[in-house]
mmCIF file of C-alpha atoms and ligand atoms in Angstrom:
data_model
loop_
_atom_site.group_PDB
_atom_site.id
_atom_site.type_symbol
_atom_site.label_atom_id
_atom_site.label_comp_id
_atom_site.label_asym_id
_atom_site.label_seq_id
_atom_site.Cartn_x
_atom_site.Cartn_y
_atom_site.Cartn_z
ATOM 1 C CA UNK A 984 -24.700 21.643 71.847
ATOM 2 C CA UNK A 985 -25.189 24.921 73.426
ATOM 3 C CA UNK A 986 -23.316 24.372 76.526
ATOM 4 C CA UNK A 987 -20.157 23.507 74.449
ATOM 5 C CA UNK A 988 -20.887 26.555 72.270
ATOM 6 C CA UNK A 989 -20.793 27.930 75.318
ATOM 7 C CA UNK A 990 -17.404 26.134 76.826
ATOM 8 C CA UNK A 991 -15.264 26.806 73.760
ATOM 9 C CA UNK A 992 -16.291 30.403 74.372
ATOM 10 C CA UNK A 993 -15.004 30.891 77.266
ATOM 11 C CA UNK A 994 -11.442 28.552 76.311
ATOM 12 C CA UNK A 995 -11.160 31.238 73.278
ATOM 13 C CA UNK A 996 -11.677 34.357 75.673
ATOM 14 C CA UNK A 997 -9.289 32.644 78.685
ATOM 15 C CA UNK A 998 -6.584 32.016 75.498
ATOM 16 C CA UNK A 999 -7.213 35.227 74.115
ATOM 17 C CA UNK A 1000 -6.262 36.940 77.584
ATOM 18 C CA UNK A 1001 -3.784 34.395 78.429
ATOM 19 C CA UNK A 1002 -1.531 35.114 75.538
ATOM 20 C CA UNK A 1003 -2.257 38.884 75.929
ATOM 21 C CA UNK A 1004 -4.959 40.492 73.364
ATOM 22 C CA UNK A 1005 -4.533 44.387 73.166
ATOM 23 C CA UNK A 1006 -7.343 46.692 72.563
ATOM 24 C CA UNK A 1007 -6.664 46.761 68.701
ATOM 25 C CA UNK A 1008 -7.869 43.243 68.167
ATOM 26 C CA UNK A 1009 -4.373 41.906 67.613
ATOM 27 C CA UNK A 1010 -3.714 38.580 69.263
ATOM 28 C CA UNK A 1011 0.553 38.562 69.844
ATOM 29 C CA UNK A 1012 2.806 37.061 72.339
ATOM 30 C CA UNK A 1013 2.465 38.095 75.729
ATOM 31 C CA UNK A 1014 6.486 38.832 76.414
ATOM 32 C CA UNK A 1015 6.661 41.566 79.746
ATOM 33 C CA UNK A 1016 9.368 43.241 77.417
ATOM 34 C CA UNK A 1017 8.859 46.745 76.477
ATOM 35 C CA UNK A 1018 11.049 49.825 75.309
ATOM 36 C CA UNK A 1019 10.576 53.240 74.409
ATOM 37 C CA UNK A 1020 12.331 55.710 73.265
ATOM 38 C CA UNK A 1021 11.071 59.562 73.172
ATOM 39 C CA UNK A 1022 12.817 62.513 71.477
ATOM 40 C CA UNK A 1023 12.236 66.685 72.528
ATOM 41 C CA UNK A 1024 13.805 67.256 68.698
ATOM 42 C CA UNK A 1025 17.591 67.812 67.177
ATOM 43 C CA UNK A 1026 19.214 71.118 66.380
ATOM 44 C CA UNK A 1027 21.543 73.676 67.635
ATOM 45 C CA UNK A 1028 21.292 73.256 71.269
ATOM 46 C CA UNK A 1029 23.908 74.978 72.915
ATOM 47 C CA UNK A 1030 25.902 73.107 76.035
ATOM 48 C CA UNK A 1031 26.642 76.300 77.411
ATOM 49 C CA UNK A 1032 22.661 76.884 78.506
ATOM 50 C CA UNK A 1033 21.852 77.674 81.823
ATOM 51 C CA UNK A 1034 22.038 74.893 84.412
ATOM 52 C CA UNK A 1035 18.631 75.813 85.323
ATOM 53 C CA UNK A 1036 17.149 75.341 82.280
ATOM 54 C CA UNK A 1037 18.961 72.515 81.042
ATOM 55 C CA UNK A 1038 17.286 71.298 84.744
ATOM 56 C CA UNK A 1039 13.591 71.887 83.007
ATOM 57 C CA UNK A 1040 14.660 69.728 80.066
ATOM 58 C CA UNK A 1041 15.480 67.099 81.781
ATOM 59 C CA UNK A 1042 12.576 67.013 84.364
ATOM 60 C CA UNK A 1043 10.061 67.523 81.443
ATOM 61 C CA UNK A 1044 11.707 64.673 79.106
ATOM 62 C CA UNK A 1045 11.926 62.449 82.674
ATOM 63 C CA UNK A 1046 7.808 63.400 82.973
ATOM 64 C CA UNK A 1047 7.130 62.206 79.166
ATOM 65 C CA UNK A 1048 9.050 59.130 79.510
ATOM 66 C CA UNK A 1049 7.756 58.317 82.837
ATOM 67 C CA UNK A 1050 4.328 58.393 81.144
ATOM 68 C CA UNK A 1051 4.820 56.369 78.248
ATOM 69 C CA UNK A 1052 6.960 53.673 80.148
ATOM 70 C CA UNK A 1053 3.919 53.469 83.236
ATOM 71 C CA UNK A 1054 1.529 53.032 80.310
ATOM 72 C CA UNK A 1055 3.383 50.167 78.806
ATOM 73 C CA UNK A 1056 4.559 48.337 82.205
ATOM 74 C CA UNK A 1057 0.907 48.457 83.023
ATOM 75 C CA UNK A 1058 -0.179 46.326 80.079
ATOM 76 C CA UNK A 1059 -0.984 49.463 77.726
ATOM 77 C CA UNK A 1060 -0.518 48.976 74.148
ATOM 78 C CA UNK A 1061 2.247 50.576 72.118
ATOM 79 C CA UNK A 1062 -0.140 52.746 70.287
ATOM 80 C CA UNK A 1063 -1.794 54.120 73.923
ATOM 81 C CA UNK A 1064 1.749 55.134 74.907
ATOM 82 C CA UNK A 1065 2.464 56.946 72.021
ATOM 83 C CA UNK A 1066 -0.132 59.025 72.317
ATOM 84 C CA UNK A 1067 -0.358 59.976 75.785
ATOM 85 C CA UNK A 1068 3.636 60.706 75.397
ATOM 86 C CA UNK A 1069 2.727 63.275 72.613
ATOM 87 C CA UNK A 1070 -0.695 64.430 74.375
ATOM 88 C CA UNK A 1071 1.845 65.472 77.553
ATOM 89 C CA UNK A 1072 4.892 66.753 74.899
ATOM 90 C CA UNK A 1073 1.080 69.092 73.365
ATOM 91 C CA UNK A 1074 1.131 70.937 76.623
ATOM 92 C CA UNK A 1075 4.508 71.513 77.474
ATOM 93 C CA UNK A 1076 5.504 74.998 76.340
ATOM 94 C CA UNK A 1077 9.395 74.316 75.609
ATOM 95 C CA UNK A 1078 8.119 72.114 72.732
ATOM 96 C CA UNK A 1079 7.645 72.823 69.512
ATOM 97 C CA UNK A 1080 4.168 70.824 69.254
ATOM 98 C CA UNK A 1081 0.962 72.190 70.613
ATOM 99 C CA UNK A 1082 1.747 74.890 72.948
ATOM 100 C CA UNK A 1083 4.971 76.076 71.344
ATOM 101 C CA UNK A 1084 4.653 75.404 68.206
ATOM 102 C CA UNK A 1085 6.694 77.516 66.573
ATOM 103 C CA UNK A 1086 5.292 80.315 64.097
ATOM 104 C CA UNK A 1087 5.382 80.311 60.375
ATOM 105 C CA UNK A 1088 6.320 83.380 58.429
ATOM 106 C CA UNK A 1089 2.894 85.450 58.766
ATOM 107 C CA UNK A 1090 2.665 84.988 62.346
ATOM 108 C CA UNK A 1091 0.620 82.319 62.985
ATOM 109 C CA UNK A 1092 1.024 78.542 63.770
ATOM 110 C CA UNK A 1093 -0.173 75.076 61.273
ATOM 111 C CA UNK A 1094 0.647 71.947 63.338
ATOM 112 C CA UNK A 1095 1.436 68.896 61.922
ATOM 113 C CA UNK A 1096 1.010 65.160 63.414
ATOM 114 C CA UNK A 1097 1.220 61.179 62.450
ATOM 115 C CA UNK A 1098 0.676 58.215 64.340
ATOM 116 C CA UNK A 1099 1.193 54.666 63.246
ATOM 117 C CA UNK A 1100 0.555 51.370 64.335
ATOM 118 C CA UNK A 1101 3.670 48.561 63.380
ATOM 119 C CA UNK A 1102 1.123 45.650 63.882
ATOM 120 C CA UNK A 1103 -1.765 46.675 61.451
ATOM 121 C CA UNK A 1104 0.146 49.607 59.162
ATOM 122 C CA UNK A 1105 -3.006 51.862 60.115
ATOM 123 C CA UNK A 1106 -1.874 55.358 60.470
ATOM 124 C CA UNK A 1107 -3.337 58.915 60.585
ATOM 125 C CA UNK A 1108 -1.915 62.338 60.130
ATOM 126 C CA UNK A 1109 -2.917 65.900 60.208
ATOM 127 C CA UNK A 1110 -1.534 68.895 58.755
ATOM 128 C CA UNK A 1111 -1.679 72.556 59.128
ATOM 129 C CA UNK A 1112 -4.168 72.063 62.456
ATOM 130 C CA UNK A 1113 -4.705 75.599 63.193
ATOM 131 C CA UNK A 1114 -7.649 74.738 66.119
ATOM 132 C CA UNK A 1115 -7.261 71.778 67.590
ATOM 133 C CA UNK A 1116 -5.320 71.633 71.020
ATOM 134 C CA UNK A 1117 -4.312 67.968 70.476
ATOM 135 C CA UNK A 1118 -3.012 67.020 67.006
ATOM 136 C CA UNK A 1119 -1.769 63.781 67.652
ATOM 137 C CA UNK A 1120 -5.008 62.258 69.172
ATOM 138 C CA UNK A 1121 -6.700 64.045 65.912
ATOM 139 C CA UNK A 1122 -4.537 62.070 63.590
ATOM 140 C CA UNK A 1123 -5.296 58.864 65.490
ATOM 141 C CA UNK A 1124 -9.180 59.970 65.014
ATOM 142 C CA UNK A 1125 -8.171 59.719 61.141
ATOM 143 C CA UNK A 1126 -6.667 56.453 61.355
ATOM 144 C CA UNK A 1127 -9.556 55.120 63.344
ATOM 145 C CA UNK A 1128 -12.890 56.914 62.031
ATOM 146 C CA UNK A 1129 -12.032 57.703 58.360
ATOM 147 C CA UNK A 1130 -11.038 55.702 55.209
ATOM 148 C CA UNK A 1131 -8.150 58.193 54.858
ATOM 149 C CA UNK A 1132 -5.169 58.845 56.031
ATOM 150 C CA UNK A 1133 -4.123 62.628 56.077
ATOM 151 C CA UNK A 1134 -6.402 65.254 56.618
ATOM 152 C CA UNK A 1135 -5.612 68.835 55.976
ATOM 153 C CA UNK A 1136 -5.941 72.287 57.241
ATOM 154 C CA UNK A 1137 -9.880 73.273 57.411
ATOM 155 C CA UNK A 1138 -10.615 69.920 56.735
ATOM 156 C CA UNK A 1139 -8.506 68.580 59.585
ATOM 157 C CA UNK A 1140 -9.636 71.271 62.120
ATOM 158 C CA UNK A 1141 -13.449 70.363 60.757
ATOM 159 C CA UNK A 1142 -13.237 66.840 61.174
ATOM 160 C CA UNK A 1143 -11.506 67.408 64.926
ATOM 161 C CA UNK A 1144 -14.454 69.875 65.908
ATOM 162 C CA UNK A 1145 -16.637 67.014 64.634
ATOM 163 C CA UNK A 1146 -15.040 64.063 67.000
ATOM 164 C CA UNK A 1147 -16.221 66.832 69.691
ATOM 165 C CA UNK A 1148 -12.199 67.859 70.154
ATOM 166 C CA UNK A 1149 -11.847 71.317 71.853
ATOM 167 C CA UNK A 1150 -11.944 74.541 69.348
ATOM 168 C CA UNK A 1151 -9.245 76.879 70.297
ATOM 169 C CA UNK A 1152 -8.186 80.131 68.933
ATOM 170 C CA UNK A 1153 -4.469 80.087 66.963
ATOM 171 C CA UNK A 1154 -3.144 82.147 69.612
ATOM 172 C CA UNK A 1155 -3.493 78.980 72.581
ATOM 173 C CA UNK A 1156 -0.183 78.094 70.790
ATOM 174 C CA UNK A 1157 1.505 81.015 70.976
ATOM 175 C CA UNK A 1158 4.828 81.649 73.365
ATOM 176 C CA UNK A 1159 6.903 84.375 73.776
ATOM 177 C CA UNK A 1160 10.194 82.545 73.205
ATOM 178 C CA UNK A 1161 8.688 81.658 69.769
ATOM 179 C CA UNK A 1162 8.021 84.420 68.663
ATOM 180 C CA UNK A 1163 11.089 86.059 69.358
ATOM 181 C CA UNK A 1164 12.676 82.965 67.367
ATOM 182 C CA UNK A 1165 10.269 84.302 64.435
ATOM 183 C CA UNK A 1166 12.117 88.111 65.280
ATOM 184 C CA UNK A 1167 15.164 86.273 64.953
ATOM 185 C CA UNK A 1168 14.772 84.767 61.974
ATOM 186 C CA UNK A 1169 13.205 88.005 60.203
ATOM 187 C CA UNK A 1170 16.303 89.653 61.114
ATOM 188 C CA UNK A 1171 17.601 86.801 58.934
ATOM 189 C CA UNK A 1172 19.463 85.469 61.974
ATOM 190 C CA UNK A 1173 19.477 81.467 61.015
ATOM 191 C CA UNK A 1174 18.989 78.825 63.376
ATOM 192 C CA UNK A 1175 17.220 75.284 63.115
ATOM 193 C CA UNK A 1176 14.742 75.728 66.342
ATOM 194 C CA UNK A 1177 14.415 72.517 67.610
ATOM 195 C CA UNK A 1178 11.272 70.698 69.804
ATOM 196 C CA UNK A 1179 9.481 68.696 67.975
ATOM 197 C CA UNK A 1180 8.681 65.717 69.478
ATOM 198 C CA UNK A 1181 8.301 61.886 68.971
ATOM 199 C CA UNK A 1182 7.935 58.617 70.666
ATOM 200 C CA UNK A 1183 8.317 55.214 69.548
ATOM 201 C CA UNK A 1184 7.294 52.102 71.451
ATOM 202 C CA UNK A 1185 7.671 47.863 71.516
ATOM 203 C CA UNK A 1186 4.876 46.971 73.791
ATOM 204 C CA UNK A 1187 4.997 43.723 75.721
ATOM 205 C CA UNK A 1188 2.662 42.281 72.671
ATOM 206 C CA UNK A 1189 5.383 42.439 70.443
ATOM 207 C CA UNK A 1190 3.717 45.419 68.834
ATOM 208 C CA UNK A 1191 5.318 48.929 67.251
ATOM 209 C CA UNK A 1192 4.008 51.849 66.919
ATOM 210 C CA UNK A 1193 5.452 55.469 66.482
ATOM 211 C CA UNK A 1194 4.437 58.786 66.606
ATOM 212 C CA UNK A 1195 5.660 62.542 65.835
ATOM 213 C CA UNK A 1196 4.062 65.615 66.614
ATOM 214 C CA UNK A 1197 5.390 69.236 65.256
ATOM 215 C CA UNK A 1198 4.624 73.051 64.423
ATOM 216 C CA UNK A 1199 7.314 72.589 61.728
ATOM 217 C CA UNK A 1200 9.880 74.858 60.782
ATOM 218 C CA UNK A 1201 10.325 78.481 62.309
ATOM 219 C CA UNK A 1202 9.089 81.098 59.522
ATOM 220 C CA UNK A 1203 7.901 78.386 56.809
ATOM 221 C CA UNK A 1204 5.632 79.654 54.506
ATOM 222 C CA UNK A 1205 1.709 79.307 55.399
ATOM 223 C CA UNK A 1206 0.602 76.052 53.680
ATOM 224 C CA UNK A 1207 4.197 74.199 53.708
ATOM 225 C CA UNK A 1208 3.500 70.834 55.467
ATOM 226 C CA UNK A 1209 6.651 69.124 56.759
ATOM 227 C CA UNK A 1210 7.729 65.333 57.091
ATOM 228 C CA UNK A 1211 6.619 64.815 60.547
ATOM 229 C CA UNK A 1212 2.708 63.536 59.330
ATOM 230 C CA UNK A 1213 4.234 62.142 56.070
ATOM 231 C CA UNK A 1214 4.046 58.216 56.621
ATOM 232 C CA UNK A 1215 7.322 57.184 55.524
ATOM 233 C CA UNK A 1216 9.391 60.542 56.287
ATOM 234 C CA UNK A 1217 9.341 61.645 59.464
ATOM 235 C CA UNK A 1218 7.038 58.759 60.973
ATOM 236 C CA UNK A 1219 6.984 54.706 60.389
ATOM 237 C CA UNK A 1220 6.259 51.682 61.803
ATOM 238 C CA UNK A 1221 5.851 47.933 60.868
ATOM 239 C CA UNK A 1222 6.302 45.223 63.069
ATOM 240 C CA UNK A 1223 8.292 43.645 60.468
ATOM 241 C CA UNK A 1224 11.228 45.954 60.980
ATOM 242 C CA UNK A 1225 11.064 48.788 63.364
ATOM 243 C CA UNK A 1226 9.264 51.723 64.363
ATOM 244 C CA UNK A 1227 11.196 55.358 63.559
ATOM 245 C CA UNK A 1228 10.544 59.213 64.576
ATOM 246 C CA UNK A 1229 12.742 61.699 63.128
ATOM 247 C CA UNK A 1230 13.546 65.572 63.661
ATOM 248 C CA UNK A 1231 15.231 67.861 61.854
ATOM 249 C CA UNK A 1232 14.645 69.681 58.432
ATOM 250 C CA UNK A 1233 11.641 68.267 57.183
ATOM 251 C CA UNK A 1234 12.748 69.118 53.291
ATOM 252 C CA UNK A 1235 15.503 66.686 53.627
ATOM 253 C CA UNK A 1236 13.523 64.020 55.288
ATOM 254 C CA UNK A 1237 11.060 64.074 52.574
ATOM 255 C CA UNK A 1238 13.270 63.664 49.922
ATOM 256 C CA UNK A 1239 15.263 60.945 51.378
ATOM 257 C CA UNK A 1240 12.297 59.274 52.453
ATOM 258 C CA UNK A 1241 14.327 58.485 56.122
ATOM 259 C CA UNK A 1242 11.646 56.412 57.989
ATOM 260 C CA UNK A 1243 10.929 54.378 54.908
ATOM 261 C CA UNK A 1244 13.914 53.799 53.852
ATOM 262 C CA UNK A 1245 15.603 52.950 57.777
ATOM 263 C CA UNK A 1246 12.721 49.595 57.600
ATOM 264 C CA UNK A 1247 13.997 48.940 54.127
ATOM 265 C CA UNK A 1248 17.857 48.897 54.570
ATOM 266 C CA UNK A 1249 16.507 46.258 57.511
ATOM 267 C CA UNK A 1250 13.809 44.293 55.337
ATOM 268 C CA UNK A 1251 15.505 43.975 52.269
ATOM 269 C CA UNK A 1252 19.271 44.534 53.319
ATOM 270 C CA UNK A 1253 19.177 42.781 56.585
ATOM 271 C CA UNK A 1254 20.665 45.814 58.261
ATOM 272 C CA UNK A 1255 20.421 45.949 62.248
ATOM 273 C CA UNK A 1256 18.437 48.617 63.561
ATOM 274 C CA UNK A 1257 21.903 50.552 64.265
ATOM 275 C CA UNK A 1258 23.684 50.241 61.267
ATOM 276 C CA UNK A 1259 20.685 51.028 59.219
ATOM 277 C CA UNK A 1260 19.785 54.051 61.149
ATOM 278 C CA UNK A 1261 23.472 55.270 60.958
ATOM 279 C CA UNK A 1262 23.472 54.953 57.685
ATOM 280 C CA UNK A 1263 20.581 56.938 57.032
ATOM 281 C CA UNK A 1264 21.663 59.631 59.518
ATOM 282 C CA UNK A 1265 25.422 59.986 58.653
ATOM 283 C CA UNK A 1266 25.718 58.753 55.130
ATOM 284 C CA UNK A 1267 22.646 60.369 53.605
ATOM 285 C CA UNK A 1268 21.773 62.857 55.595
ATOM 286 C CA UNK A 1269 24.028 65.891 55.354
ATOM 287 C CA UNK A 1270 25.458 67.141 59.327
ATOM 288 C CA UNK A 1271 22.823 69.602 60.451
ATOM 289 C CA UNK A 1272 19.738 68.355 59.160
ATOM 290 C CA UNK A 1273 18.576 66.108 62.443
ATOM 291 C CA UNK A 1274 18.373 62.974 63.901
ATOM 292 C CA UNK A 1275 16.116 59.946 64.859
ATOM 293 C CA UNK A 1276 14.590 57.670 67.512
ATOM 294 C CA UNK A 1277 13.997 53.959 66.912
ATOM 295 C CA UNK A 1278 12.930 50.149 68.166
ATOM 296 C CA UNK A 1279 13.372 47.386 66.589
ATOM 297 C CA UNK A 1280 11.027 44.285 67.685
ATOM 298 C CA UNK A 1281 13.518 42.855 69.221
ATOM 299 C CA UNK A 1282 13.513 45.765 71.460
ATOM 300 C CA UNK A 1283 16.751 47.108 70.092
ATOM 301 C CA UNK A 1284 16.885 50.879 69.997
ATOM 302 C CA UNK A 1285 18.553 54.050 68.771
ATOM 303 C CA UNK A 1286 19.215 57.428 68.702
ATOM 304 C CA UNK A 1287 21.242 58.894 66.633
ATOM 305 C CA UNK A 1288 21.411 62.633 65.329
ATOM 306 C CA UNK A 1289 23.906 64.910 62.993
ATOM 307 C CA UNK A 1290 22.970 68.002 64.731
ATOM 308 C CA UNK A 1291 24.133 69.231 67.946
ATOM 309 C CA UNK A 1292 22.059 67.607 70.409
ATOM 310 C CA UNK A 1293 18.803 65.942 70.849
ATOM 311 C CA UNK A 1294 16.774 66.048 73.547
ATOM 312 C CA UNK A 1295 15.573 62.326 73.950
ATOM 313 C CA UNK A 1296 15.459 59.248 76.780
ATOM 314 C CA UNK A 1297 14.902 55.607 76.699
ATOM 315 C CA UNK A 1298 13.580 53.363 79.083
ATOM 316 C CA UNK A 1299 12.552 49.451 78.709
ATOM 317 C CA UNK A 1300 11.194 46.785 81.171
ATOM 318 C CA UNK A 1301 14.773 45.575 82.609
ATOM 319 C CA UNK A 1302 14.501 49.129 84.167
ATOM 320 C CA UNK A 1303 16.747 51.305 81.687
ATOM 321 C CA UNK A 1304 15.712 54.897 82.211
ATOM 322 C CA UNK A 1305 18.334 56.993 80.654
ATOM 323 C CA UNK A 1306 17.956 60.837 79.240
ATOM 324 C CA UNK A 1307 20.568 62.733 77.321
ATOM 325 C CA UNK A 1308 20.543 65.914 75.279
ATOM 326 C CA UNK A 1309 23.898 65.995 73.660
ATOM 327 C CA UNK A 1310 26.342 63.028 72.601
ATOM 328 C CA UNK A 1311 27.389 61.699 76.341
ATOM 329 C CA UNK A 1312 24.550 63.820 78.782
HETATM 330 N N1 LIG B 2360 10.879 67.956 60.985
HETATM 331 C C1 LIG B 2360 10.079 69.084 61.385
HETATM 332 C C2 LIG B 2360 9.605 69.785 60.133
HETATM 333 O O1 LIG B 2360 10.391 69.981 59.237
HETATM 334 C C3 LIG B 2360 10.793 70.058 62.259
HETATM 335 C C4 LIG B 2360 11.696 69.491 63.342
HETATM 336 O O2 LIG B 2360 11.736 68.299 63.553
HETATM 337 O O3 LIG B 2360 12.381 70.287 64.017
HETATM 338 O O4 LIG B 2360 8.469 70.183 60.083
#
């Protein structure tokens, strides 16, 4: 009796690794086919910059990518590579997410975050972080440790000092090329700053996840939270349909609900990833307000934007690895 216990044991464990069993306890089809797609944000980006700097762009968006797609050719789960996309995106200064977050109206900076997985609809989010270097891998502390799934402000910073994240002062996220956006837009001089940044993923378990991580809007009001850690707005996943990160004036996304609404035109319209995406982008969404990045579980993707550019790349497992900023480089 015990040695068959024993037997079908070990035939569950050799199935379970067989057909591929990622570290969220979900049991999926073991394919070797992966994408990801990761965006830098949408906005006015001039094509006139300086070669040089258009130079740093690209090599930080080809360092990001690299990440996420070694993490996923390497067996990693979608969720994993999210993350670690956004933890690099957190320490890059020419982003508007962790170091370079952009400043709100009195001068200091309230970062937002969301993560979500497509195979379980768990997500986190965290808004107005003030503290924490990391907000994405704080949000995915929510999803995992709490019943809840946004946590605010004190409460967010709190719970991340809690986890044992590292306490740092508001000014760790300041730049100068920020802050002379924020003299810039005092002087009433209006621009949509872009950098935010987001990364969704189809990992070789047939699993989506997405992720967006943000400072927000240059100038916005202390205590305005944007779309980026709204589930549904700027950030959404379900295996069912597809996995979506947007960028661009969070007001907008918000009211048009754009994540949720790109998986329902799929679900309950039986759009393609494409079509439903350019709907959302160019029929709903007025010219200016952004753009999005998206995978289907098919491993379909897109990215598609109303605004000047967006920085953003794509890579799968049949060794795509493509980065572009405006509508043909
Ligand atoms: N969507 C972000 C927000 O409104 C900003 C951006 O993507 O540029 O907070």
């Amino acid at each position: 009796m015990r040695s068959s216990l024993t037997l079908s044991a070990a035939f569950i464990l050799a199935a379970a690794v067989f057909i591929g069993m990622p570290n969220d306890g979900m049991a999926q089809n073991h394919s070797n086919r992966f994408t990801i797609v990761i965006h830098g944000g949408a906005g006015t980006i001039s094509e006139s910059m300086p070669e040089s700097v258009k130079e740093q762009y690209y090599a930080s968006l080809r360092k990001a990518l690299t990440i996420g797609r070694d993490v996923l050719a390497n067996h990693g789960t979608s969720m994993e590579a999210v993350e670690k996309v956004l933890r690099y995106f957190e320490t890059d200064p020419k982003f508007n997410a962790g170091i370079g977050a952009v400043y709100t109206s009195a001068g200091t900076h309230e970062l937002d975050a969301a993560i979500m997985n497509g195979a379980t609809l768990r997500c986190g989010a965290v808004a107005g972080v003030e503290h924490i270097a990391h907000p994405i891998t704080l949000a995915k502390l929510v999803m995992e440790k709490t019943p809840h799934i946004l946590l605010a402000y004190q409460g967010a910073d709190n719970f991340g000092r809690e986890m044992g994240m590292k306490w740092v002062p508001n000014s760790y996220f300041d730049t100068p090329e920020r802050k002379s956006e924020l003299e810039r837009w005092m002087k009433k001089i209006k621009e949509h700053d872009h950098g935010t940044v987001g990364c969704v993923c189809l990992d070789e378990y047939g699993n989506l996840a997405a992720g967006t991580s943000t400072g927000g809007l240059t100038g916005k009001m202390p205590g305005r939270i944007g779309d980026s850690p709204l589930v549904g707005d700027g950030t959404y996943a379900d295996n069912q349909t597809c996995a979506v990160s947007g960028t661009g004036i969070g007001e907008q996304y918000m009211r048009y609900a754009v994540g949720f609404n790109i998986n329902a035109l799929m679900a309950y319209k039986r759009m393609s990833l494409k079509d439903a995406v350019h709907y959302i982008i160019h029929d709903v969404l007025k010219p200016g307000d952004g753009g999005v990045i998206a995978v289907d579980r098919k491993g379909n993707y897109a990215m598609d934007f109303n605004t000047t550019g967006m920085f953003r790349g794509v890579a799968n497992s049949s060794g795509l690895f493509e980065l572009k900023i405006w509508k043909d480089k």
